[in-house]
CSV table of C-alpha atoms in Angstrom, one decimal:
chain,number,residue,atom,x,y,z
A,13,MET,CA,272.2,293.8,-45.5
A,14,THR,CA,275.5,295.2,-46.7
A,15,ASN,CA,273.6,297.1,-49.4
A,16,GLY,CA,271.4,298.8,-46.8
A,17,ASP,CA,268.2,296.7,-47.2
A,18,ARG,CA,266.4,295.5,-44.1
A,19,LEU,CA,264.6,292.1,-43.9
A,20,SER,CA,262.4,290.9,-41.1
A,21,GLY,CA,261.2,287.3,-40.3
A,22,GLU,CA,262.1,284.3,-38.2
A,23,VAL,CA,265.7,283.2,-38.2
A,24,LEU,CA,265.7,279.5,-38.6
A,25,LEU,CA,269.4,278.8,-38.9
A,26,MET,CA,272.7,279.9,-40.4
A,27,ASP,CA,275.0,277.1,-41.6
A,28,GLY,CA,277.5,276.6,-44.4
A,29,GLY,CA,277.6,280.3,-45.1
A,30,THR,CA,273.8,280.6,-45.7
A,31,LEU,CA,271.2,282.3,-43.5
A,32,VAL,CA,267.7,280.9,-43.7
A,33,LEU,CA,265.0,283.4,-42.9
A,34,LYS,CA,261.3,282.5,-42.7
A,35,THR,CA,259.1,285.4,-43.8
A,36,ASP,CA,255.3,286.0,-44.1
A,37,TYR,CA,255.8,287.5,-47.6
A,38,ALA,CA,258.1,285.1,-49.3
A,39,GLY,CA,258.3,281.9,-47.3
A,40,GLU,CA,261.8,280.7,-46.6
A,41,ILE,CA,264.5,282.7,-48.2
A,42,ARG,CA,268.3,281.9,-48.3
A,43,ILE,CA,270.8,284.7,-47.8
A,44,SER,CA,274.5,284.6,-48.3
A,45,TRP,CA,276.1,285.2,-44.9
A,46,ASP,CA,278.7,287.6,-46.3
A,47,LYS,CA,275.9,289.9,-47.4
A,48,VAL,CA,274.6,290.3,-43.8
A,49,ALA,CA,275.8,293.5,-42.0
A,50,GLN,CA,273.8,293.2,-38.8
A,51,LEU,CA,271.4,290.7,-37.2
A,52,GLN,CA,268.9,291.0,-34.4
A,53,THR,CA,266.8,288.2,-32.9
A,54,ASN,CA,264.0,288.5,-30.3
A,55,ASP,CA,264.5,284.9,-29.2
A,56,PRO,CA,267.6,283.2,-27.8
A,57,MET,CA,269.6,281.2,-30.4
A,58,LEU,CA,272.4,278.6,-30.1
A,59,VAL,CA,275.5,280.3,-31.5
A,60,ARG,CA,278.7,278.6,-32.4
A,61,ALA,CA,281.6,281.0,-33.0
A,62,LYS,CA,285.3,281.4,-32.3
A,63,GLY,CA,285.9,282.1,-28.7
A,64,LEU,CA,282.4,281.1,-27.5
A,65,PRO,CA,281.9,278.0,-25.3
A,66,ALA,CA,279.9,275.0,-26.6
A,67,GLY,CA,276.2,275.3,-26.2
A,68,TYR,CA,276.3,279.1,-26.0
A,69,GLU,CA,272.7,280.4,-26.1
A,70,ALA,CA,272.0,284.1,-26.6
A,71,ARG,CA,270.0,286.7,-28.3
A,72,LEU,CA,271.6,288.7,-31.1
A,73,THR,CA,271.4,292.4,-31.4
A,74,SER,CA,273.2,295.2,-33.4
A,75,GLY,CA,276.7,295.7,-32.2
A,76,SER,CA,278.7,298.9,-31.9
A,77,GLY,CA,280.0,298.6,-35.5
A,78,PRO,CA,278.7,297.3,-38.8
A,79,GLU,CA,280.9,294.2,-38.7
A,80,SER,CA,279.9,292.8,-35.3
A,81,VAL,CA,276.8,291.7,-33.3
A,82,ALA,CA,276.3,291.6,-29.6
A,83,ALA,CA,275.2,288.2,-28.2
A,84,LEU,CA,273.0,288.8,-25.2
A,85,GLN,CA,272.9,286.2,-22.5
A,86,PRO,CA,269.3,285.0,-21.8
A,87,ASP,CA,269.6,285.6,-18.1
A,88,GLY,CA,268.6,289.3,-18.4
A,89,ALA,CA,271.9,290.8,-19.6
A,90,THR,CA,271.5,294.2,-21.3
A,91,ALA,CA,273.3,295.8,-24.1
A,92,GLN,CA,275.2,298.0,-21.7
A,93,ALA,CA,276.5,295.2,-19.5
A,94,GLY,CA,277.3,291.5,-19.8
A,95,THR,CA,277.4,291.3,-23.6
A,96,ASP,CA,279.9,289.6,-25.8
A,97,GLN,CA,280.9,291.2,-29.1
A,98,VAL,CA,281.3,288.7,-31.9
A,99,ALA,CA,282.4,289.5,-35.4
A,100,LEU,CA,280.0,288.2,-38.0
A,101,ALA,CA,282.8,286.5,-39.9
A,102,ASP,CA,283.6,284.5,-36.7
A,103,ILE,CA,280.1,283.0,-36.4
A,104,GLU,CA,280.1,279.5,-37.8
A,105,ARG,CA,276.5,278.4,-37.0
A,106,ILE,CA,273.2,279.8,-35.6
A,107,VAL,CA,270.4,277.3,-34.7
A,108,ARG,CA,267.1,277.9,-33.1
A,109,PRO,CA,266.9,275.8,-29.9
A,110,ASN,CA,264.4,273.0,-29.9
A,111,ALA,CA,261.4,273.7,-27.7
A,112,PHE,CA,261.1,270.5,-25.8
A,113,LEU,CA,257.9,271.1,-23.9
A,114,ARG,CA,255.4,272.5,-26.4
A,115,ASP,CA,252.0,272.1,-28.0
A,116,TRP,CA,251.3,269.7,-30.8
A,117,SER,CA,253.8,269.9,-33.7
A,118,PHE,CA,253.4,268.0,-37.0
A,119,GLU,CA,255.8,267.2,-39.8
A,120,GLY,CA,255.9,264.6,-42.6
A,121,GLY,CA,256.1,263.9,-46.3
A,122,VAL,CA,255.3,261.7,-49.2
A,123,ASP,CA,257.8,260.4,-51.8
A,124,LEU,CA,256.6,259.2,-55.2
A,125,ALA,CA,258.5,257.5,-58.0
A,126,MET,CA,256.8,256.0,-61.0
A,127,ASP,CA,258.1,255.1,-64.5
A,128,ALA,CA,256.8,253.0,-67.3
A,129,THR,CA,258.5,251.8,-70.5
A,130,HIS,CA,256.7,250.2,-73.5
A,131,SER,CA,258.8,249.0,-76.4
A,132,SER,CA,259.9,245.5,-77.2
A,133,SER,CA,259.2,244.8,-73.5
A,134,SER,CA,256.9,246.5,-71.0
A,135,ASN,CA,258.1,247.6,-67.6
A,136,GLN,CA,256.3,249.4,-64.8
A,137,ASN,CA,257.8,250.5,-61.5
A,138,TRP,CA,255.9,252.1,-58.7
A,139,ASN,CA,257.3,253.3,-55.4
A,140,ALA,CA,255.5,255.4,-52.7
A,141,ALA,CA,256.4,256.2,-49.1
A,142,LEU,CA,254.7,258.3,-46.4
A,143,HIS,CA,256.1,259.3,-43.1
A,144,ALA,CA,254.5,261.6,-40.5
A,145,THR,CA,255.4,262.6,-36.9
A,146,ALA,CA,253.4,264.3,-34.3
A,147,ARG,CA,254.8,265.5,-31.0
A,148,ARG,CA,253.5,267.1,-27.9
A,149,ASP,CA,255.5,267.6,-24.6
A,150,TRP,CA,256.9,264.2,-23.6
A,151,TRP,CA,255.2,262.2,-26.3
A,152,ARG,CA,256.1,261.6,-29.9
A,153,HIS,CA,254.0,259.6,-32.4
A,154,GLY,CA,255.2,258.3,-35.8
A,155,LEU,CA,253.5,256.7,-38.8
A,156,GLU,CA,255.2,255.1,-41.8
A,157,LEU,CA,253.8,253.5,-45.0
A,158,ASP,CA,255.6,252.3,-48.0
A,159,TYR,CA,254.6,250.5,-51.2
A,160,ALA,CA,256.7,249.0,-54.0
A,161,ARG,CA,255.7,247.1,-57.2
A,162,LYS,CA,257.7,246.2,-60.3
A,163,THR,CA,256.4,244.3,-63.3
A,164,GLN,CA,258.1,243.3,-66.6
A,165,ASP,CA,256.0,241.9,-69.5
A,166,GLY,CA,253.1,241.3,-67.2
A,167,VAL,CA,255.3,239.4,-64.6
A,168,THR,CA,255.5,240.9,-61.2
A,169,GLY,CA,259.0,240.7,-59.7
A,170,THR,CA,258.4,242.9,-56.6
A,171,TYR,CA,255.2,243.5,-54.8
A,172,ASN,CA,255.2,244.5,-51.1
A,173,TYR,CA,254.0,247.1,-48.7
A,174,ASN,CA,254.6,247.9,-45.0
A,175,ALA,CA,252.9,249.9,-42.3
A,176,ALA,CA,254.4,250.9,-38.9
A,177,TYR,CA,253.2,252.9,-35.9
A,178,MET,CA,255.6,254.0,-33.1
A,179,VAL,CA,255.2,255.9,-29.9
A,180,ASP,CA,258.0,257.5,-27.9
A,181,ARG,CA,257.8,258.5,-24.2
A,182,PHE,CA,260.6,260.9,-23.3
A,183,LEU,CA,262.1,260.4,-19.9
A,184,SER,CA,264.4,263.4,-20.4
A,185,GLU,CA,265.2,265.8,-23.2
A,186,LYS,CA,267.2,263.1,-25.0
A,187,LEU,CA,266.3,259.7,-23.4
A,188,PHE,CA,263.1,258.0,-24.4
A,189,LEU,CA,261.3,254.6,-24.4
A,190,ARG,CA,259.8,253.4,-27.7
A,191,GLY,CA,257.0,251.0,-28.5
A,192,ARG,CA,256.3,250.0,-32.1
A,193,VAL,CA,254.1,247.7,-34.2
A,194,ARG,CA,254.9,246.9,-37.8
A,195,TYR,CA,253.2,244.8,-40.4
A,196,GLY,CA,254.6,243.8,-43.8
A,197,ARG,CA,253.0,242.0,-46.7
A,198,ASP,CA,255.1,240.5,-49.6
A,199,HIS,CA,253.3,238.8,-52.5
A,200,ILE,CA,256.5,237.4,-54.0
A,201,ASP,CA,259.2,236.6,-51.4
A,202,ASP,CA,259.0,235.0,-48.0
A,203,PRO,CA,257.8,235.8,-45.4
A,204,ALA,CA,254.5,236.5,-47.0
A,205,HIS,CA,253.2,238.2,-43.8
A,206,ARG,CA,255.3,239.6,-41.0
A,207,LEU,CA,254.1,241.2,-37.8
A,208,ARG,CA,256.6,242.8,-35.4
A,209,LEU,CA,256.0,244.1,-31.9
A,210,ALA,CA,259.0,245.9,-30.5
A,211,ALA,CA,259.9,247.9,-27.3
A,212,GLY,CA,263.1,249.4,-25.9
A,213,PRO,CA,265.1,252.5,-25.0
A,214,GLY,CA,266.4,255.2,-27.3
A,215,TYR,CA,268.5,258.3,-27.3
A,216,GLN,CA,267.9,261.5,-29.2
A,217,PHE,CA,271.4,263.0,-29.8
A,218,TRP,CA,270.0,266.1,-31.4
A,219,ASP,CA,266.8,267.4,-33.1
A,220,ASN,CA,266.8,270.9,-34.5
A,221,GLU,CA,266.7,272.9,-37.7
A,222,LEU,CA,269.9,271.3,-38.9
A,223,GLY,CA,268.5,267.8,-38.7
A,224,ALA,CA,268.1,265.0,-36.2
A,225,PHE,CA,269.9,261.9,-35.1
A,226,SER,CA,268.6,259.1,-32.8
A,227,MET,CA,269.4,255.5,-32.0
A,228,SER,CA,267.3,252.9,-30.3
A,229,ALA,CA,267.8,249.4,-29.0
A,230,PHE,CA,264.8,247.0,-28.7
A,231,VAL,CA,263.5,243.5,-28.2
A,232,THR,CA,261.1,242.4,-30.9
A,233,HIS,CA,258.6,239.6,-31.1
A,234,THR,CA,258.1,238.5,-34.7
A,235,ARG,CA,255.3,236.4,-36.2
A,236,ASP,CA,256.0,235.2,-39.8
A,237,ARG,CA,253.6,233.4,-42.2
A,238,TYR,CA,255.0,232.0,-45.4
A,239,HIS,CA,253.5,231.3,-48.8
A,240,ASP,CA,253.2,227.6,-48.1
A,241,ASP,CA,251.0,228.7,-45.1
A,242,SER,CA,253.6,227.5,-42.5
A,243,ARG,CA,254.3,229.8,-39.6
A,244,ASP,CA,257.1,230.8,-37.2
A,245,ASN,CA,257.3,232.9,-34.1
A,246,PHE,CA,260.6,234.1,-32.6
A,247,GLN,CA,262.3,236.9,-30.6
A,248,THR,CA,265.1,239.2,-31.7
A,249,VAL,CA,267.3,241.9,-30.3
A,250,GLY,CA,268.1,244.8,-32.5
A,251,LEU,CA,269.5,248.3,-33.0
A,252,GLY,CA,268.0,251.1,-35.1
A,253,TRP,CA,269.1,254.5,-36.3
A,254,ASN,CA,267.6,257.6,-37.9
A,255,TYR,CA,269.8,260.4,-39.2
A,256,THR,CA,269.1,263.4,-41.3
A,257,ARG,CA,271.2,266.5,-42.0
A,258,PHE,CA,270.5,269.7,-43.9
A,259,LEU,CA,273.2,271.4,-45.9
A,260,SER,CA,273.6,274.7,-47.7
A,261,GLY,CA,270.9,276.5,-45.8
A,262,LYS,CA,268.4,273.6,-46.0
A,263,GLN,CA,268.7,273.4,-49.8
A,264,TRP,CA,270.1,269.8,-49.6
A,265,GLN,CA,269.4,267.0,-47.2
A,266,ILE,CA,271.1,263.7,-46.6
A,267,PHE,CA,269.3,261.0,-44.7
A,268,THR,CA,269.6,257.4,-43.6
A,269,THR,CA,267.4,255.0,-41.6
A,270,GLY,CA,267.7,251.4,-40.8
A,271,GLU,CA,267.8,248.6,-38.2
A,272,PHE,CA,269.6,245.4,-37.6
A,273,ASN,CA,268.0,242.4,-35.8
A,274,ARG,CA,269.5,239.2,-34.5
A,275,ALA,CA,267.3,236.3,-33.7
A,276,LEU,CA,267.5,234.7,-30.2
A,277,LYS,CA,266.1,231.5,-31.8
A,278,GLY,CA,263.9,230.4,-34.6
A,279,ALA,CA,264.0,230.1,-38.4
A,280,SER,CA,265.4,233.6,-39.0
A,281,ASP,CA,269.1,234.2,-38.2
A,282,TYR,CA,269.3,237.9,-38.7
A,283,SER,CA,267.8,240.7,-40.8
A,284,LEU,CA,269.1,244.1,-42.0
A,285,GLU,CA,267.0,247.0,-43.4
A,286,ALA,CA,268.8,250.2,-44.4
A,287,GLU,CA,268.0,253.2,-46.6
A,288,LEU,CA,270.3,256.1,-47.7
A,289,GLY,CA,269.1,259.1,-49.7
A,290,LEU,CA,269.8,262.6,-50.9
A,291,ARG,CA,267.1,265.3,-51.2
A,292,TYR,CA,267.1,268.7,-53.0
A,293,SER,CA,264.5,271.3,-52.1
A,294,VAL,CA,262.9,272.9,-55.2
A,295,THR,CA,260.3,274.9,-53.2
A,296,GLN,CA,259.4,275.2,-49.6
A,297,TRP,CA,257.1,272.1,-49.9
A,298,MET,CA,258.4,270.2,-52.9
A,299,SER,CA,261.7,268.3,-53.4
A,300,LEU,CA,263.5,265.9,-55.7
A,301,TYR,CA,265.1,262.9,-54.1
A,302,ALA,CA,267.2,259.8,-54.9
A,303,LYS,CA,267.5,257.0,-52.5
A,304,ALA,CA,268.8,253.4,-52.2
A,305,GLY,CA,267.4,250.7,-50.0
A,306,TYR,CA,268.7,247.3,-48.9
A,307,ASN,CA,266.8,244.5,-47.2
A,308,ARG,CA,268.3,241.1,-46.2
A,309,ILE,CA,266.7,238.3,-44.2
A,310,THR,CA,268.7,235.1,-43.6
A,311,MET,CA,266.8,231.9,-42.7
A,312,SER,CA,268.1,228.6,-41.5
A,313,ASP,CA,265.9,226.3,-43.6
A,314,ARG,CA,264.6,228.7,-46.3
A,315,PRO,CA,266.1,230.8,-49.1
A,316,SER,CA,267.4,234.1,-47.9
A,317,THR,CA,265.8,237.4,-49.0
A,318,ASN,CA,268.3,239.8,-50.6
A,319,GLU,CA,266.6,242.9,-52.0
A,320,ARG,CA,268.0,246.1,-53.4
A,321,ARG,CA,265.8,249.1,-54.2
A,322,TYR,CA,266.7,252.3,-56.1
A,323,SER,CA,264.3,255.2,-56.7
A,324,VAL,CA,264.4,258.7,-58.0
A,325,GLY,CA,261.3,260.8,-57.6
A,326,LEU,CA,259.3,263.7,-56.3
A,327,GLY,CA,258.7,264.5,-52.6
A,328,VAL,CA,256.0,266.6,-50.9
A,329,HIS,CA,256.7,267.6,-47.3
A,330,TRP,CA,255.2,269.7,-44.6
C-alpha cells in the first residue's frame, strides 16, 4: 500500500477503481486502487490496460519502481526478459480467468420480502425466491424456486409458485446445449397449471468475477390446465437471457433475466417474463435488493394475464 502496509490474499478483481481482495482473516475487503503501490499475483490474471492487447493474460509482480508493475506472460517469461511494464494508473481492470474445467463449484442465494399492514384494512405480501447453480467440467445444473402471495382484507389477489430445473452441456467454453423442465401453479389467474419442457442451444458470452451474460434459444412443449379444468397443449419457440454485472468492487450488482415465447399454434399467442433488479452487498453473505418483474400471457379465447411485481427485501447468498 502507499502507506507501507502489506496485505496478502486472493485477488478477485479490480474494477471501477476498487480492488477486491479475499483474505482468510477478514473475508472480502475492498481497497481503493489509488492506495495500492505494488501488486503481485501467483496466478495469471486477465489485465486490461492502455497499450495492452485485448484478452491479455499475465501474472503481476513488483516492477522496477513504486508506480509500476511487471505483467509476466504465462508462457514462462521471467522478470529479466519478456516482461511488460505497466503503470498502475493505466490499469483499467483485473479479472481472475474463469477455470472452465474444474471440480464441483456451487453458488446460489435466497431472496425474501415480507410486509404486513393492519389498520382500517389488512394487507399481507409474501415473496420468496431461491436460485442455485452447480457446475463441474462440461456440465452445469440449475434450480429455481419462487413463491408470491398477496392478500387484502382476507381476499387473495396473487397466489402462485414456480419450480424449474435446467441442465447445460457445454460443447465449447461458450457454446452449450440446454434442457429444462418448469412447473407453475397459479391459484388465481389462468393457466392454473403450466408444465414446460424446453431444449435448445445457448451461448455464454462471459462468466467471471465481474458477472455473467448468456442467451439461449429453445423449442418448448407446453401443457396448460385452466381453472375450468379445460386443457391445452402447444409448442413455442423462444429466446431467453440472463445478465448480471457487479459494480464498485462487487458492492453493487445489477441483474436481469427473462424469456420471450411465441406459440406455433394453440390457445396462447405469446408470453413474456422479465425481471430487473439492483442488489447492494451489506456483508459477504447478505445483501439488500430491489427488483421488478413483469409477466404477460396473451390467449386467443381467454383473458390475457398481465402481472407486475415489485419487491424490496433481504438476500442471503453463497
